[in-house]
PDB file of C-alpha atoms in Angstrom:
ATOM      1  CA  ARG V  14      80.293 -57.858 100.733  1.00 72.00           C
ATOM      2  CA  LYS V  15      81.047 -59.873  97.246  1.00 82.00           C
ATOM      3  CA  GLU V  16      82.439 -63.664  96.838  1.00 89.00           C
ATOM      4  CA  VAL V  17      85.524 -62.878  94.967  1.00 93.00           C
ATOM      5  CA  GLU V  18      86.674 -59.531  95.247  1.00 93.00           C
ATOM      6  CA  GLN V  19      90.021 -57.796  93.370  1.00 93.00           C
ATOM      7  CA  ASP V  20      91.835 -54.745  93.012  1.00 88.00           C
ATOM      8  CA  PRO V  21      90.396 -53.321  89.382  1.00 87.00           C
ATOM      9  CA  GLY V  22      93.657 -51.606  89.073  1.00 89.00           C
ATOM     10  CA  PRO V  23      94.895 -50.495  86.460  1.00 94.00           C
ATOM     11  CA  PHE V  24      98.591 -51.399  88.076  1.00 96.00           C
ATOM     12  CA  ASN V  25     100.748 -49.610  85.592  1.00 97.00           C
ATOM     13  CA  VAL V  26     104.049 -50.711  85.563  1.00 97.00           C
ATOM     14  CA  PRO V  27     107.209 -50.429  83.143  1.00 98.00           C
ATOM     15  CA  GLU V  28     108.795 -53.579  81.603  1.00 98.00           C
ATOM     16  CA  GLY V  29     110.664 -55.474  83.559  1.00 98.00           C
ATOM     17  CA  ALA V  30     109.503 -54.728  86.937  1.00 98.00           C
ATOM     18  CA  THR V  31     107.365 -57.424  89.530  1.00 98.00           C
ATOM     19  CA  VAL V  32     103.818 -56.845  89.979  1.00 97.00           C
ATOM     20  CA  ALA V  33     101.556 -58.573  92.547  1.00 96.00           C
ATOM     21  CA  PHE V  34      98.168 -59.033  93.161  1.00 94.00           C
ATOM     22  CA  ASN V  35      96.239 -60.099  95.577  1.00 94.00           C
ATOM     23  CA  CYS V  36      92.364 -61.945  95.177  1.00 95.00           C
ATOM     24  CA  THR V  37      90.110 -62.584  98.941  1.00 96.00           C
ATOM     25  CA  TYR V  38      87.056 -64.901  98.479  1.00 95.00           C
ATOM     26  CA  SER V  39      84.417 -65.224 101.302  1.00 93.00           C
ATOM     27  CA  ASN V  40      83.481 -69.100 101.447  1.00 91.00           C
ATOM     28  CA  SER V  41      86.190 -70.713 103.902  1.00 90.00           C
ATOM     29  CA  ALA V  42      85.380 -74.299 102.155  1.00 89.00           C
ATOM     30  CA  SER V  43      86.159 -73.249  98.716  1.00 90.00           C
ATOM     31  CA  GLN V  44      87.923 -76.167  96.876  1.00 88.00           C
ATOM     32  CA  SER V  45      89.272 -74.912  93.744  1.00 92.00           C
ATOM     33  CA  PHE V  46      91.434 -71.527  92.240  1.00 95.00           C
ATOM     34  CA  PHE V  47      92.515 -70.111  89.752  1.00 96.00           C
ATOM     35  CA  TRP V  48      94.151 -67.314  87.825  1.00 97.00           C
ATOM     36  CA  TYR V  49      93.070 -66.525  84.100  1.00 97.00           C
ATOM     37  CA  ARG V  50      94.230 -63.609  81.786  1.00 97.00           C
ATOM     38  CA  GLN V  51      91.721 -62.053  79.494  1.00 97.00           C
ATOM     39  CA  ASP V  52      92.878 -59.950  76.418  1.00 96.00           C
ATOM     40  CA  CYS V  53      90.741 -56.816  75.231  1.00 92.00           C
ATOM     41  CA  ARG V  54      87.606 -58.232  73.911  1.00 89.00           C
ATOM     42  CA  LYS V  55      88.865 -62.191  74.130  1.00 93.00           C
ATOM     43  CA  GLU V  56      87.845 -65.182  76.086  1.00 95.00           C
ATOM     44  CA  PRO V  57      89.470 -65.635  79.073  1.00 96.00           C
ATOM     45  CA  LYS V  58      92.134 -68.319  79.498  1.00 96.00           C
ATOM     46  CA  LEU V  59      93.282 -70.368  82.050  1.00 96.00           C
ATOM     47  CA  LEU V  60      97.092 -68.563  83.275  1.00 97.00           C
ATOM     48  CA  MET V  61      97.130 -71.485  86.221  1.00 95.00           C
ATOM     49  CA  SER V  62      95.577 -73.218  89.050  1.00 93.00           C
ATOM     50  CA  VAL V  63      96.179 -72.390  92.466  1.00 94.00           C
ATOM     51  CA  TYR V  64      97.634 -75.301  94.778  1.00 89.00           C
ATOM     52  CA  SER V  65      98.200 -75.304  98.718  1.00 88.00           C
ATOM     53  CA  SER V  66     101.835 -75.565  98.480  1.00 88.00           C
ATOM     54  CA  GLY V  67     101.947 -72.173  95.778  1.00 89.00           C
ATOM     55  CA  ASN V  68     102.956 -73.003  91.945  1.00 93.00           C
ATOM     56  CA  GLU V  69     105.793 -71.818  89.694  1.00 95.00           C
ATOM     57  CA  ASP V  70     105.217 -71.504  86.025  1.00 94.00           C
ATOM     58  CA  GLY V  71     107.993 -69.156  84.474  1.00 96.00           C
ATOM     59  CA  ARG V  72     107.977 -65.975  85.769  1.00 98.00           C
ATOM     60  CA  PHE V  73     104.170 -66.488  86.945  1.00 98.00           C
ATOM     61  CA  THR V  74     103.989 -67.622  90.918  1.00 97.00           C
ATOM     62  CA  ALA V  75     101.000 -68.034  92.710  1.00 97.00           C
ATOM     63  CA  GLN V  76     100.236 -68.808  96.146  1.00 96.00           C
ATOM     64  CA  LEU V  77      96.858 -69.666  98.515  1.00 96.00           C
ATOM     65  CA  ASN V  78      96.557 -68.814 101.822  1.00 94.00           C
ATOM     66  CA  ARG V  79      93.765 -70.330 103.457  1.00 93.00           C
ATOM     67  CA  ALA V  80      93.991 -69.011 106.554  1.00 94.00           C
ATOM     68  CA  SER V  81      93.618 -65.341 105.520  1.00 94.00           C
ATOM     69  CA  GLN V  82      91.243 -66.877 102.213  1.00 95.00           C
ATOM     70  CA  TYR V  83      93.327 -65.145  99.413  1.00 94.00           C
ATOM     71  CA  ILE V  84      95.213 -66.099  96.723  1.00 96.00           C
ATOM     72  CA  SER V  85      97.884 -64.323  95.270  1.00 96.00           C
ATOM     73  CA  LEU V  86      99.873 -63.790  91.280  1.00 97.00           C
ATOM     74  CA  LEU V  87     102.945 -62.665  91.298  1.00 97.00           C
ATOM     75  CA  ILE V  88     104.408 -61.700  87.612  1.00 98.00           C
ATOM     76  CA  ARG V  89     108.387 -61.196  87.627  1.00 98.00           C
ATOM     77  CA  ASP V  90     110.034 -59.474  84.874  1.00 98.00           C
ATOM     78  CA  SER V  91     106.845 -57.901  83.584  1.00 98.00           C
ATOM     79  CA  LYS V  92     106.752 -58.133  79.560  1.00 98.00           C
ATOM     80  CA  LEU V  93     104.843 -55.974  77.529  1.00 98.00           C
ATOM     81  CA  SER V  94     102.340 -58.585  76.268  1.00 97.00           C
ATOM     82  CA  ASP V  95     101.525 -59.235  80.011  1.00 98.00           C
ATOM     83  CA  SER V  96      98.767 -56.467  79.233  1.00 98.00           C
ATOM     84  CA  ALA V  97      95.968 -57.953  80.211  1.00 97.00           C
ATOM     85  CA  THR V  98      93.338 -58.341  82.813  1.00 96.00           C
ATOM     86  CA  TYR V  99      93.893 -60.976  85.223  1.00 97.00           C
ATOM     87  CA  LEU V 100      90.924 -62.760  86.544  1.00 96.00           C
ATOM     88  CA  CYS V 101      90.848 -64.842  89.711  1.00 96.00           C
ATOM     89  CA  VAL V 102      88.428 -67.852  89.920  1.00 95.00           C
ATOM     90  CA  VAL V 103      87.214 -69.583  93.101  1.00 94.00           C
ATOM     91  CA  THR V 104      84.953 -72.608  93.277  1.00 90.00           C
ATOM     92  CA  PRO V 105      82.908 -73.318  96.525  1.00 83.00           C
ATOM     93  CA  GLY V 106      82.254 -76.511  95.444  1.00 75.00           C
ATOM     94  CA  GLY V 107      79.640 -77.788  92.942  1.00 73.00           C
ATOM     95  CA  PHE V 108      79.670 -76.851  90.745  1.00 74.00           C
ATOM     96  CA  LYS V 109      79.519 -73.076  91.238  1.00 80.00           C
ATOM     97  CA  THR V 110      82.792 -71.108  90.053  1.00 88.00           C
ATOM     98  CA  ILE V 111      82.414 -67.526  90.924  1.00 91.00           C
ATOM     99  CA  PHE V 112      84.931 -65.188  88.833  1.00 93.00           C
ATOM    100  CA  GLY V 113      86.589 -62.058  90.642  1.00 93.00           C
ATOM    101  CA  ALA V 114      85.366 -58.802  88.224  1.00 92.00           C
ATOM    102  CA  GLY V 115      89.071 -59.021  86.985  1.00 94.00           C
ATOM    103  CA  THR V 116      92.272 -56.935  87.512  1.00 95.00           C
ATOM    104  CA  ARG V 117      94.108 -54.919  84.645  1.00 96.00           C
ATOM    105  CA  LEU V 118      97.361 -54.657  83.885  1.00 97.00           C
ATOM    106  CA  PHE V 119      99.168 -52.174  81.647  1.00 97.00           C
ATOM    107  CA  VAL V 120     102.974 -53.083  81.131  1.00 98.00           C
ATOM    108  CA  LYS V 121     104.667 -49.861  79.196  1.00 97.00           C
ATOM    109  CA  ALA V 122     107.944 -49.672  77.552  1.00 95.00           C
TER     110      ALA V 122
ATOM    111  CA  ASP I   7      94.450 -78.700  73.514  1.00 70.00           C
ATOM    112  CA  VAL I   8      90.690 -78.603  73.987  1.00 70.00           C
ATOM    113  CA  LYS I   9      88.570 -76.646  71.794  1.00 92.00           C
ATOM    114  CA  VAL I  10      85.471 -75.235  72.710  1.00 96.00           C
ATOM    115  CA  THR I  11      83.466 -73.341  69.326  1.00 97.00           C
ATOM    116  CA  GLN I  12      81.023 -70.991  69.073  1.00 97.00           C
ATOM    117  CA  SER I  13      78.804 -70.544  66.373  1.00 91.00           C
ATOM    118  CA  SER I  14      79.963 -66.704  64.916  1.00 92.00           C
ATOM    119  CA  ARG I  15      81.770 -64.712  66.217  1.00 94.00           C
ATOM    120  CA  TYR I  16      79.416 -61.417  66.101  1.00 96.00           C
ATOM    121  CA  LEU I  17      75.566 -61.427  65.260  1.00 97.00           C
ATOM    122  CA  VAL I  18      73.150 -58.986  64.645  1.00 97.00           C
ATOM    123  CA  LYS I  19      69.424 -59.489  65.515  1.00 97.00           C
ATOM    124  CA  ARG I  20      66.462 -57.484  65.477  1.00 97.00           C
ATOM    125  CA  THR I  21      63.860 -57.628  68.882  1.00 98.00           C
ATOM    126  CA  GLY I  22      61.708 -59.841  69.896  1.00 97.00           C
ATOM    127  CA  GLU I  23      63.458 -62.360  67.093  1.00 97.00           C
ATOM    128  CA  LYS I  24      64.185 -65.739  68.554  1.00 97.00           C
ATOM    129  CA  VAL I  25      68.052 -66.236  68.537  1.00 97.00           C
ATOM    130  CA  PHE I  26      69.760 -69.525  68.987  1.00 97.00           C
ATOM    131  CA  LEU I  27      74.112 -68.961  70.209  1.00 98.00           C
ATOM    132  CA  GLU I  28      75.384 -72.996  69.541  1.00 97.00           C
ATOM    133  CA  CYS I  29      78.540 -74.462  71.516  1.00 98.00           C
ATOM    134  CA  VAL I  30      80.602 -77.166  70.550  1.00 98.00           C
ATOM    135  CA  GLN I  31      83.839 -79.029  73.033  1.00 97.00           C
ATOM    136  CA  ASP I  32      85.536 -81.718  71.337  1.00 95.00           C
ATOM    137  CA  MET I  33      87.221 -82.557  74.433  1.00 92.00           C
ATOM    138  CA  ASP I  34      84.095 -84.904  76.057  1.00 94.00           C
ATOM    139  CA  HIS I  35      83.989 -82.760  78.869  1.00 94.00           C
ATOM    140  CA  GLU I  36      80.661 -83.635  81.393  1.00 94.00           C
ATOM    141  CA  ASN I  37      80.141 -79.710  81.716  1.00 94.00           C
ATOM    142  CA  MET I  38      78.922 -76.688  79.393  1.00 96.00           C
ATOM    143  CA  PHE I  39      78.234 -73.628  80.929  1.00 96.00           C
ATOM    144  CA  TRP I  40      76.837 -69.921  79.288  1.00 97.00           C
ATOM    145  CA  TYR I  41      77.779 -66.154  80.597  1.00 97.00           C
ATOM    146  CA  ARG I  42      77.263 -62.829  79.680  1.00 97.00           C
ATOM    147  CA  GLN I  43      79.848 -60.559  80.422  1.00 95.00           C
ATOM    148  CA  ASP I  44      79.155 -56.546  80.156  1.00 93.00           C
ATOM    149  CA  PRO I  45      81.785 -53.702  81.563  1.00 87.00           C
ATOM    150  CA  GLY I  46      82.125 -53.398  84.730  1.00 80.00           C
ATOM    151  CA  LEU I  47      79.965 -56.895  85.964  1.00 82.00           C
ATOM    152  CA  GLY I  48      82.091 -59.296  85.142  1.00 85.00           C
ATOM    153  CA  LEU I  49      81.117 -62.818  83.764  1.00 92.00           C
ATOM    154  CA  ARG I  50      77.991 -63.814  84.902  1.00 93.00           C
ATOM    155  CA  LEU I  51      76.514 -67.211  84.492  1.00 94.00           C
ATOM    156  CA  ILE I  52      73.257 -67.775  82.924  1.00 96.00           C
ATOM    157  CA  TYR I  53      72.873 -71.626  82.359  1.00 96.00           C
ATOM    158  CA  PHE I  54      75.061 -74.933  83.084  1.00 95.00           C
ATOM    159  CA  SER I  55      74.693 -78.413  82.240  1.00 96.00           C
ATOM    160  CA  TYR I  56      76.451 -81.204  83.628  1.00 94.00           C
ATOM    161  CA  ASP I  57      74.989 -84.206  81.355  1.00 93.00           C
ATOM    162  CA  VAL I  58      73.174 -84.717  78.525  1.00 95.00           C
ATOM    163  CA  LYS I  59      69.252 -83.241  79.085  1.00 94.00           C
ATOM    164  CA  MET I  60      70.299 -81.712  82.190  1.00 94.00           C
ATOM    165  CA  LYS I  61      70.249 -78.182  82.567  1.00 95.00           C
ATOM    166  CA  GLU I  62      70.719 -75.772  86.088  1.00 94.00           C
ATOM    167  CA  LYS I  63      69.697 -72.257  86.133  1.00 95.00           C
ATOM    168  CA  GLY I  64      72.858 -69.771  87.192  1.00 93.00           C
ATOM    169  CA  ASP I  65      72.161 -66.662  88.543  1.00 91.00           C
ATOM    170  CA  ILE I  66      70.429 -64.856  85.393  1.00 95.00           C
ATOM    171  CA  PRO I  67      68.590 -67.427  83.393  1.00 97.00           C
ATOM    172  CA  GLU I  68      65.492 -64.673  83.125  1.00 97.00           C
ATOM    173  CA  GLY I  69      64.651 -64.867  79.150  1.00 97.00           C
ATOM    174  CA  TYR I  70      66.927 -67.443  78.432  1.00 98.00           C
ATOM    175  CA  SER I  71      66.701 -71.236  77.778  1.00 98.00           C
ATOM    176  CA  VAL I  72      69.163 -73.865  76.798  1.00 98.00           C
ATOM    177  CA  SER I  73      69.337 -77.252  75.273  1.00 97.00           C
ATOM    178  CA  ARG I  74      72.122 -79.887  75.614  1.00 97.00           C
ATOM    179  CA  GLU I  75      70.954 -82.985  73.605  1.00 97.00           C
ATOM    180  CA  LYS I  76      74.152 -84.657  72.456  1.00 97.00           C
ATOM    181  CA  LYS I  77      77.098 -84.389  75.472  1.00 96.00           C
ATOM    182  CA  GLU I  78      79.430 -81.942  72.535  1.00 97.00           C
ATOM    183  CA  ARG I  79      76.626 -79.662  72.374  1.00 98.00           C
ATOM    184  CA  PHE I  80      75.272 -76.755  74.498  1.00 98.00           C
ATOM    185  CA  SER I  81      72.969 -74.180  72.496  1.00 98.00           C
ATOM    186  CA  LEU I  82      71.533 -71.101  75.090  1.00 98.00           C
ATOM    187  CA  ILE I  83      68.823 -69.476  72.889  1.00 98.00           C
ATOM    188  CA  LEU I  84      67.326 -66.231  73.659  1.00 97.00           C
ATOM    189  CA  GLU I  85      63.520 -66.703  73.713  1.00 94.00           C
ATOM    190  CA  SER I  86      62.451 -62.926  72.921  1.00 97.00           C
ATOM    191  CA  ALA I  87      65.675 -60.602  71.778  1.00 97.00           C
ATOM    192  CA  SER I  88      65.421 -57.848  73.866  1.00 97.00           C
ATOM    193  CA  THR I  89      67.936 -54.916  73.846  1.00 97.00           C
ATOM    194  CA  ASN I  90      69.188 -55.449  77.093  1.00 97.00           C
ATOM    195  CA  GLN I  91      70.834 -58.981  76.019  1.00 98.00           C
ATOM    196  CA  THR I  92      73.346 -57.038  73.832  1.00 98.00           C
ATOM    197  CA  SER I  93      76.606 -58.477  75.276  1.00 97.00           C
ATOM    198  CA  MET I  94      79.366 -60.304  74.897  1.00 97.00           C
ATOM    199  CA  TYR I  95      78.284 -64.410  75.284  1.00 98.00           C
ATOM    200  CA  LEU I  96      80.805 -67.399  76.490  1.00 98.00           C
ATOM    201  CA  CYS I  97      80.447 -70.718  76.469  1.00 98.00           C
ATOM    202  CA  ALA I  98      82.770 -72.963  78.636  1.00 97.00           C
ATOM    203  CA  SER I  99      83.587 -76.738  79.075  1.00 96.00           C
ATOM    204  CA  SER I 100      84.805 -78.597  82.081  1.00 93.00           C
ATOM    205  CA  LEU I 101      85.793 -81.597  83.336  1.00 91.00           C
ATOM    206  CA  THR I 102      83.878 -82.867  86.819  1.00 87.00           C
ATOM    207  CA  GLY I 103      85.860 -82.763  89.659  1.00 81.00           C
ATOM    208  CA  ARG I 104      88.684 -80.824  92.111  1.00 78.00           C
ATOM    209  CA  ASN I 105      91.138 -78.117  90.324  1.00 80.00           C
ATOM    210  CA  GLN I 106      89.273 -79.107  86.794  1.00 89.00           C
ATOM    211  CA  PRO I 107      89.435 -75.906  85.427  1.00 91.00           C
ATOM    212  CA  GLN I 108      87.138 -74.356  82.259  1.00 94.00           C
ATOM    213  CA  HIS I 109      87.666 -73.849  79.069  1.00 95.00           C
ATOM    214  CA  PHE I 110      86.173 -71.022  76.530  1.00 97.00           C
ATOM    215  CA  GLY I 111      85.453 -70.417  73.684  1.00 97.00           C
ATOM    216  CA  ASP I 112      86.215 -67.469  71.514  1.00 95.00           C
ATOM    217  CA  GLY I 113      82.826 -65.786  72.329  1.00 96.00           C
ATOM    218  CA  THR I 114      80.140 -64.153  70.326  1.00 97.00           C
ATOM    219  CA  ARG I 115      79.215 -60.579  70.362  1.00 96.00           C
ATOM    220  CA  LEU I 116      75.353 -60.292  70.276  1.00 97.00           C
ATOM    221  CA  SER I 117      73.770 -56.832  69.144  1.00 98.00           C
ATOM    222  CA  ILE I 118      70.421 -56.546  69.897  1.00 98.00           C
ATOM    223  CA  LEU I 119      68.839 -53.442  67.737  1.00 96.00           C
TER     224      LEU I 119
END
């Protein structure tokens, strides 16, 4: 089993749609969680951290479920500019950081 | 804003050459990382450093070495480049502690001919 697993997609959604991604992790002692976005042939960029109580940043909502060991990202009112690959990132502890393989999102006009 | 700068966006080298990739960060971060990213394989950690002159192997260190003589600079060295080292190389830095994300440079697309 991979340490961090994501549905690779692609997710094809129309503009204005709501889309949700899940990511599962295997190490129950994991401490820190993030979502990154990566555009084609560019570097990953931090989208948001994920906190135990859940957090929201504009159209984006991230949640953590420690009992079931998954994190989620919800995007409301999708824009064309949201088209990218979304990487789930988990830090089990210490310096180790595990990147998921990413979920591709295409938002269509 | 954190700035992580990689020395080259694109680089073409020949098999057997010694290749240096440089990375500089301007935010006084303790930790620095080198990854490679290949289609279908995601990001894989090559080496990281948590302090000056300190280094730790990542998941795929074979064929690579690193140097961290100054806090802001972390160099990746391909001792004798081979075609299977053609890849996108990404440098990142972070502070130490919980909930400290990594910040990435633009990446170097390296081709070994």
